[in-house]
Tab-separated table of C-alpha atoms in Angstrom:
chain	number	residue	atom	x	y	z
L	1020	ASP	CA	20.326	-4.109	-1.395
L	1021	THR	CA	17.188	-2.532	-2.141
L	1022	ALA	CA	14.219	-4.817	-2.469
L	1023	VAL	CA	12.576	-2.032	-4.340
L	1024	SER	CA	13.724	0.874	-5.581
L	1025	GLN	CA	12.545	3.385	-7.029
L	1026	THR	CA	13.720	6.785	-8.154
L	1027	PRO	CA	14.182	9.871	-7.832
L	1028	LYS	CA	12.836	10.708	-4.788
L	1029	TYR	CA	11.705	13.825	-5.616
L	1030	LEU	CA	10.156	15.963	-8.364
L	1031	VAL	CA	9.362	18.688	-8.507
L	1032	THR	CA	8.758	19.842	-11.446
L	1033	GLN	CA	6.070	22.694	-14.264
L	1034	MET	CA	3.118	21.787	-15.400
L	1035	GLY	CA	2.792	20.598	-18.328
L	1036	ASN	CA	5.654	19.069	-18.325
L	1037	ASP	CA	6.584	15.262	-19.230
L	1038	LYS	CA	8.311	13.331	-17.259
L	1039	SER	CA	9.308	8.923	-15.361
L	1040	ILE	CA	9.851	7.458	-12.267
L	1041	LYS	CA	11.357	4.284	-12.906
L	1042	CYS	CA	11.329	1.768	-10.648
L	1043	GLU	CA	13.001	-1.529	-9.468
L	1044	GLN	CA	12.938	-4.694	-8.004
L	1045	ASN	CA	15.353	-7.455	-6.975
L	1046	LEU	CA	12.054	-10.335	-5.335
L	1047	GLY	CA	12.770	-12.484	-8.326
L	1048	HIS	CA	8.271	-11.766	-8.279
L	1049	ASP	CA	6.754	-11.855	-11.147
L	1050	THR	CA	3.764	-8.795	-9.566
L	1051	MET	CA	4.539	-4.996	-9.978
L	1052	TYR	CA	2.918	-2.332	-9.006
L	1053	TRP	CA	1.803	1.754	-8.846
L	1054	TYR	CA	-0.137	3.484	-6.615
L	1055	LYS	CA	-0.778	6.963	-5.299
L	1056	GLN	CA	-1.051	7.942	-2.416
L	1057	ASP	CA	-2.554	11.603	-2.103
L	1058	SER	CA	-2.197	13.989	0.600
L	1059	LYS	CA	-5.005	12.677	3.111
L	1060	LYS	CA	-2.368	9.275	2.772
L	1061	PHE	CA	-5.299	7.681	0.285
L	1062	LEU	CA	-3.679	4.750	-0.762
L	1063	LYS	CA	-5.102	4.002	-4.499
L	1064	ILE	CA	-3.865	1.148	-7.063
L	1065	MET	CA	-3.256	3.384	-9.540
L	1066	PHE	CA	-1.309	0.450	-12.591
L	1067	SER	CA	-0.382	-4.016	-12.014
L	1068	TYR	CA	1.666	-5.820	-13.817
L	1069	ASN	CA	2.273	-9.697	-13.603
L	1070	ASN	CA	5.444	-10.635	-16.331
L	1071	LYS	CA	5.462	-7.549	-18.212
L	1072	GLU	CA	1.671	-7.875	-19.266
L	1073	LEU	CA	-0.823	-5.545	-17.777
L	1074	ILE	CA	-4.127	-7.318	-15.760
L	1075	ILE	CA	-4.593	-4.218	-13.496
L	1076	ASN	CA	-4.854	-0.253	-14.806
L	1077	GLU	CA	-7.790	1.129	-13.283
L	1078	THR	CA	-9.098	4.560	-13.745
L	1079	VAL	CA	-6.673	6.297	-14.496
L	1080	PRO	CA	-6.096	9.128	-16.857
L	1081	ASN	CA	-4.426	7.864	-19.839
L	1082	ARG	CA	-1.654	10.277	-19.613
L	1083	PHE	CA	-0.591	7.822	-16.527
L	1084	SER	CA	1.877	4.980	-18.950
L	1085	PRO	CA	3.631	2.221	-17.035
L	1086	LYS	CA	6.203	0.985	-19.046
L	1087	SER	CA	7.236	-3.218	-17.936
L	1088	PRO	CA	10.588	-3.955	-20.264
L	1089	ASP	CA	11.345	-6.816	-18.365
L	1090	LYS	CA	9.333	-8.084	-15.020
L	1091	ALA	CA	11.778	-6.263	-12.984
L	1092	HIS	CA	11.039	-3.210	-13.586
L	1093	LEU	CA	8.073	-1.059	-14.382
L	1094	ASN	CA	8.111	2.827	-15.331
L	1095	LEU	CA	6.050	5.668	-15.108
L	1096	HIS	CA	5.174	7.811	-17.381
L	1097	ILE	CA	3.537	11.289	-17.157
L	1098	ASN	CA	2.955	13.550	-19.792
L	1099	SER	CA	1.558	17.475	-19.387
L	1100	LEU	CA	1.937	17.586	-16.200
L	1101	GLU	CA	-1.191	18.101	-13.692
L	1102	LEU	CA	-1.098	20.890	-10.408
L	1103	GLY	CA	-3.430	17.491	-9.063
L	1104	ASP	CA	-0.924	15.153	-9.925
L	1105	SER	CA	1.016	16.455	-7.196
L	1106	ALA	CA	1.242	13.069	-4.544
L	1107	VAL	CA	3.083	10.496	-3.393
L	1108	TYR	CA	3.763	7.486	-6.078
L	1109	PHE	CA	4.679	3.929	-4.247
L	1110	CYS	CA	6.731	1.127	-6.860
L	1111	ALA	CA	5.848	-1.896	-4.627
L	1112	SER	CA	5.749	-5.394	-5.974
L	1113	SER	CA	3.986	-9.184	-4.760
L	1114	GLN	CA	5.386	-12.707	-5.391
L	1115	VAL	CA	2.077	-14.113	-7.605
L	1116	PRO	CA	-0.762	-11.197	-7.581
L	1117	GLN	CA	-3.118	-10.693	-5.575
L	1118	MET	CA	-5.827	-13.060	-7.608
L	1119	ARG	CA	-4.042	-15.808	-7.413
L	1120	GLY	CA	-3.507	-15.734	-3.727
L	1121	ASN	CA	-2.319	-14.516	-0.047
L	1122	THR	CA	0.081	-12.564	-1.082
L	1123	GLU	CA	2.013	-9.673	0.261
L	1124	ALA	CA	3.098	-6.320	-1.185
L	1125	PHE	CA	7.678	-4.807	-0.643
L	1126	PHE	CA	6.894	-0.887	-1.534
L	1127	GLY	CA	9.203	1.518	-1.877
L	1128	GLN	CA	10.568	4.535	-0.629
L	1129	GLY	CA	8.205	6.132	-2.374
L	1130	THR	CA	8.226	9.563	-5.030
L	1131	ARG	CA	6.995	12.218	-3.610
L	1132	LEU	CA	5.977	14.290	-6.855
L	1133	THR	CA	5.086	18.186	-6.699
L	1134	VAL	CA	3.931	19.849	-9.930
L	1135	VAL	CA	4.462	23.849	-9.770
E	273	SER	CA	-13.880	2.759	-3.579
E	274	GLN	CA	-12.020	2.053	-0.835
E	275	GLN	CA	-12.607	0.046	1.386
E	276	GLY	CA	-11.769	-0.201	4.757
E	277	GLU	CA	-11.939	2.786	7.816
E	278	GLU	CA	-9.672	2.426	10.043
E	279	ASP	CA	-10.309	3.937	13.538
E	280	PRO	CA	-9.185	5.817	15.177
E	281	GLN	CA	-7.651	8.376	12.851
E	282	ALA	CA	-5.157	9.390	15.008
E	283	LEU	CA	-3.551	7.097	18.243
E	284	SER	CA	-1.294	8.937	20.813
E	285	ILE	CA	-0.422	6.975	23.925
E	286	GLN	CA	2.740	6.648	25.688
E	287	GLU	CA	6.126	4.015	25.294
E	288	GLY	CA	4.585	1.086	27.152
E	289	GLU	CA	1.021	1.279	26.783
E	290	ASN	CA	-0.834	-0.605	24.055
E	291	ALA	CA	-2.651	0.744	21.220
E	292	THR	CA	-5.185	-1.398	19.473
E	293	MET	CA	-6.734	0.147	15.728
E	294	ASN	CA	-9.413	-1.144	14.033
E	295	CYS	CA	-10.792	-1.576	10.718
E	296	SER	CA	-14.153	-2.332	8.806
E	297	TYR	CA	-14.098	-3.419	5.536
E	298	LYS	CA	-17.369	-3.536	2.330
E	299	THR	CA	-17.704	-7.149	1.087
E	300	SER	CA	-16.311	-10.876	0.984
E	301	ILE	CA	-12.703	-10.803	1.695
E	302	ASN	CA	-10.176	-13.264	1.046
E	303	ASN	CA	-6.888	-11.697	3.430
E	304	LEU	CA	-6.337	-8.892	5.578
E	305	GLN	CA	-3.611	-7.369	5.653
E	306	TRP	CA	-2.153	-5.007	8.177
E	307	TYR	CA	1.258	-2.143	6.615
E	308	ARG	CA	3.109	0.375	8.550
E	309	GLN	CA	4.486	3.409	6.857
E	310	ASN	CA	6.502	5.536	8.718
E	311	SER	CA	6.729	9.764	8.319
E	312	GLY	CA	7.698	9.765	3.932
E	313	ARG	CA	8.535	6.029	4.641
E	314	GLY	CA	7.226	3.106	1.627
E	315	LEU	CA	4.893	0.714	3.256
E	316	VAL	CA	6.361	-2.247	5.676
E	317	HIS	CA	3.965	-5.597	5.280
E	318	LEU	CA	3.345	-6.913	9.163
E	319	ILE	CA	0.447	-9.381	8.972
E	320	LEU	CA	-1.570	-11.176	6.569
E	321	ILE	CA	-4.772	-12.584	7.825
E	322	ARG	CA	-6.777	-14.932	6.201
E	323	SER	CA	-10.483	-14.703	6.217
E	324	ASN	CA	-10.028	-18.026	7.846
E	325	GLU	CA	-8.621	-17.397	10.017
E	326	ARG	CA	-9.795	-15.913	13.228
E	327	GLU	CA	-5.804	-14.473	15.302
E	328	LYS	CA	-2.358	-14.642	13.963
E	329	HIS	CA	-0.090	-13.099	16.120
E	330	SER	CA	3.807	-11.713	14.487
E	331	GLY	CA	6.331	-10.209	18.207
E	332	ARG	CA	4.441	-7.798	19.824
E	333	LEU	CA	1.860	-7.990	17.073
E	334	ARG	CA	-1.730	-9.220	17.522
E	335	VAL	CA	-4.079	-9.007	14.346
E	336	THR	CA	-8.139	-10.834	14.879
E	337	LEU	CA	-10.571	-10.540	12.112
E	338	ASP	CA	-14.118	-11.362	12.192
E	339	THR	CA	-15.165	-11.417	8.592
E	340	SER	CA	-19.522	-11.707	9.847
E	341	LYS	CA	-18.795	-8.270	11.242
E	342	LYS	CA	-16.756	-8.153	8.545
E	343	SER	CA	-13.580	-6.215	11.330
E	344	SER	CA	-9.638	-7.116	11.917
E	345	SER	CA	-8.581	-5.002	15.026
E	346	LEU	CA	-4.131	-4.899	15.001
E	347	LEU	CA	-2.880	-4.455	18.754
E	348	ILE	CA	0.596	-3.688	19.180
E	349	THR	CA	1.434	-4.702	23.005
E	350	ALA	CA	4.516	-2.749	25.369
E	351	SER	CA	4.263	0.438	22.524
E	352	ARG	CA	7.802	2.221	21.806
E	353	ALA	CA	8.435	5.523	20.400
E	354	ALA	CA	9.590	3.460	16.980
E	355	ASP	CA	6.147	2.113	16.624
E	356	THR	CA	4.700	5.791	16.284
E	357	ALA	CA	3.953	5.829	12.304
E	358	SER	CA	0.664	5.408	10.369
E	359	TYR	CA	-0.848	1.488	9.434
E	360	PHE	CA	-2.927	0.560	7.259
E	361	CYS	CA	-5.111	-2.070	6.756
E	362	ALA	CA	-5.680	-3.427	3.432
E	363	THR	CA	-8.508	-6.215	1.320
E	364	ALA	CA	-7.547	-8.294	-1.015
E	365	ASN	CA	-10.945	-10.103	-3.003
E	366	ILE	CA	-10.137	-12.437	-5.575
E	367	TYR	CA	-12.797	-13.021	-7.128
E	368	ASN	CA	-13.813	-9.337	-6.553
E	369	GLN	CA	-12.150	-6.312	-8.113
E	370	GLY	CA	-8.908	-8.240	-10.024
E	371	GLY	CA	-7.672	-9.028	-6.620
E	372	LYS	CA	-6.335	-6.237	-5.704
E	373	LEU	CA	-4.993	-4.215	-2.275
E	374	ILE	CA	-7.375	-2.636	-1.169
E	375	PHE	CA	-6.039	0.280	1.460
E	376	GLY	CA	-8.041	2.026	4.409
E	377	GLN	CA	-7.059	6.155	5.314
E	378	GLY	CA	-4.330	4.863	8.393
E	379	THR	CA	-4.670	5.757	11.791
E	380	GLU	CA	-1.558	7.675	12.653
E	381	LEU	CA	-0.605	6.687	16.248
E	382	SER	CA	2.186	8.319	17.845
E	383	VAL	CA	3.875	6.858	20.927
E	384	LYS	CA	5.587	9.525	23.267
E	385	PRO	CA	8.908	8.540	25.368
């Protein structure tokens, strides 16, 4: 039973395309996140949702749009993909938002996006 | 902005030896967390240490936190080949930065059998 699952695991697409990555958690957590890990393994938060409400929105191009239909799902849609979007995108969840207390994050396996 | 910085960036040891990784950060924190990432996989939480704690143990892992020096260390004792992975520290400050976890760039640990 995968706690945080994201699909697809690999995504190869051409510049200019629009793509989505899906994430689901079965932990009953209130909070979900999207992180981007670059080629140097640097992890940076992009978005965070708490109970379907956006609570963290980092400086990310507006081509990236998160959507949370319910608290167990957080999808990431990317428009007009660029070469620089190539990275590994991780979904994560935590019981409550970090701002409410000391809580660990559970990560999905990652989606390796390659834009050609 | 990047908060945690791990040191060393890469560490290679023999099985059975101890591995020590360090993390330094810049601003005040509420907690510091250590994660492990195996190649091609997601991050796995190892230990969370609160700002009012100085040391924490979990199995072969020992984490220390020195808030006066804004630094933390992760010690893995009696290392095994299966410990080969990247290790990241992450800090959380619930009053600034929206409480988000800010990660360092990690230490790549290689444990040779």
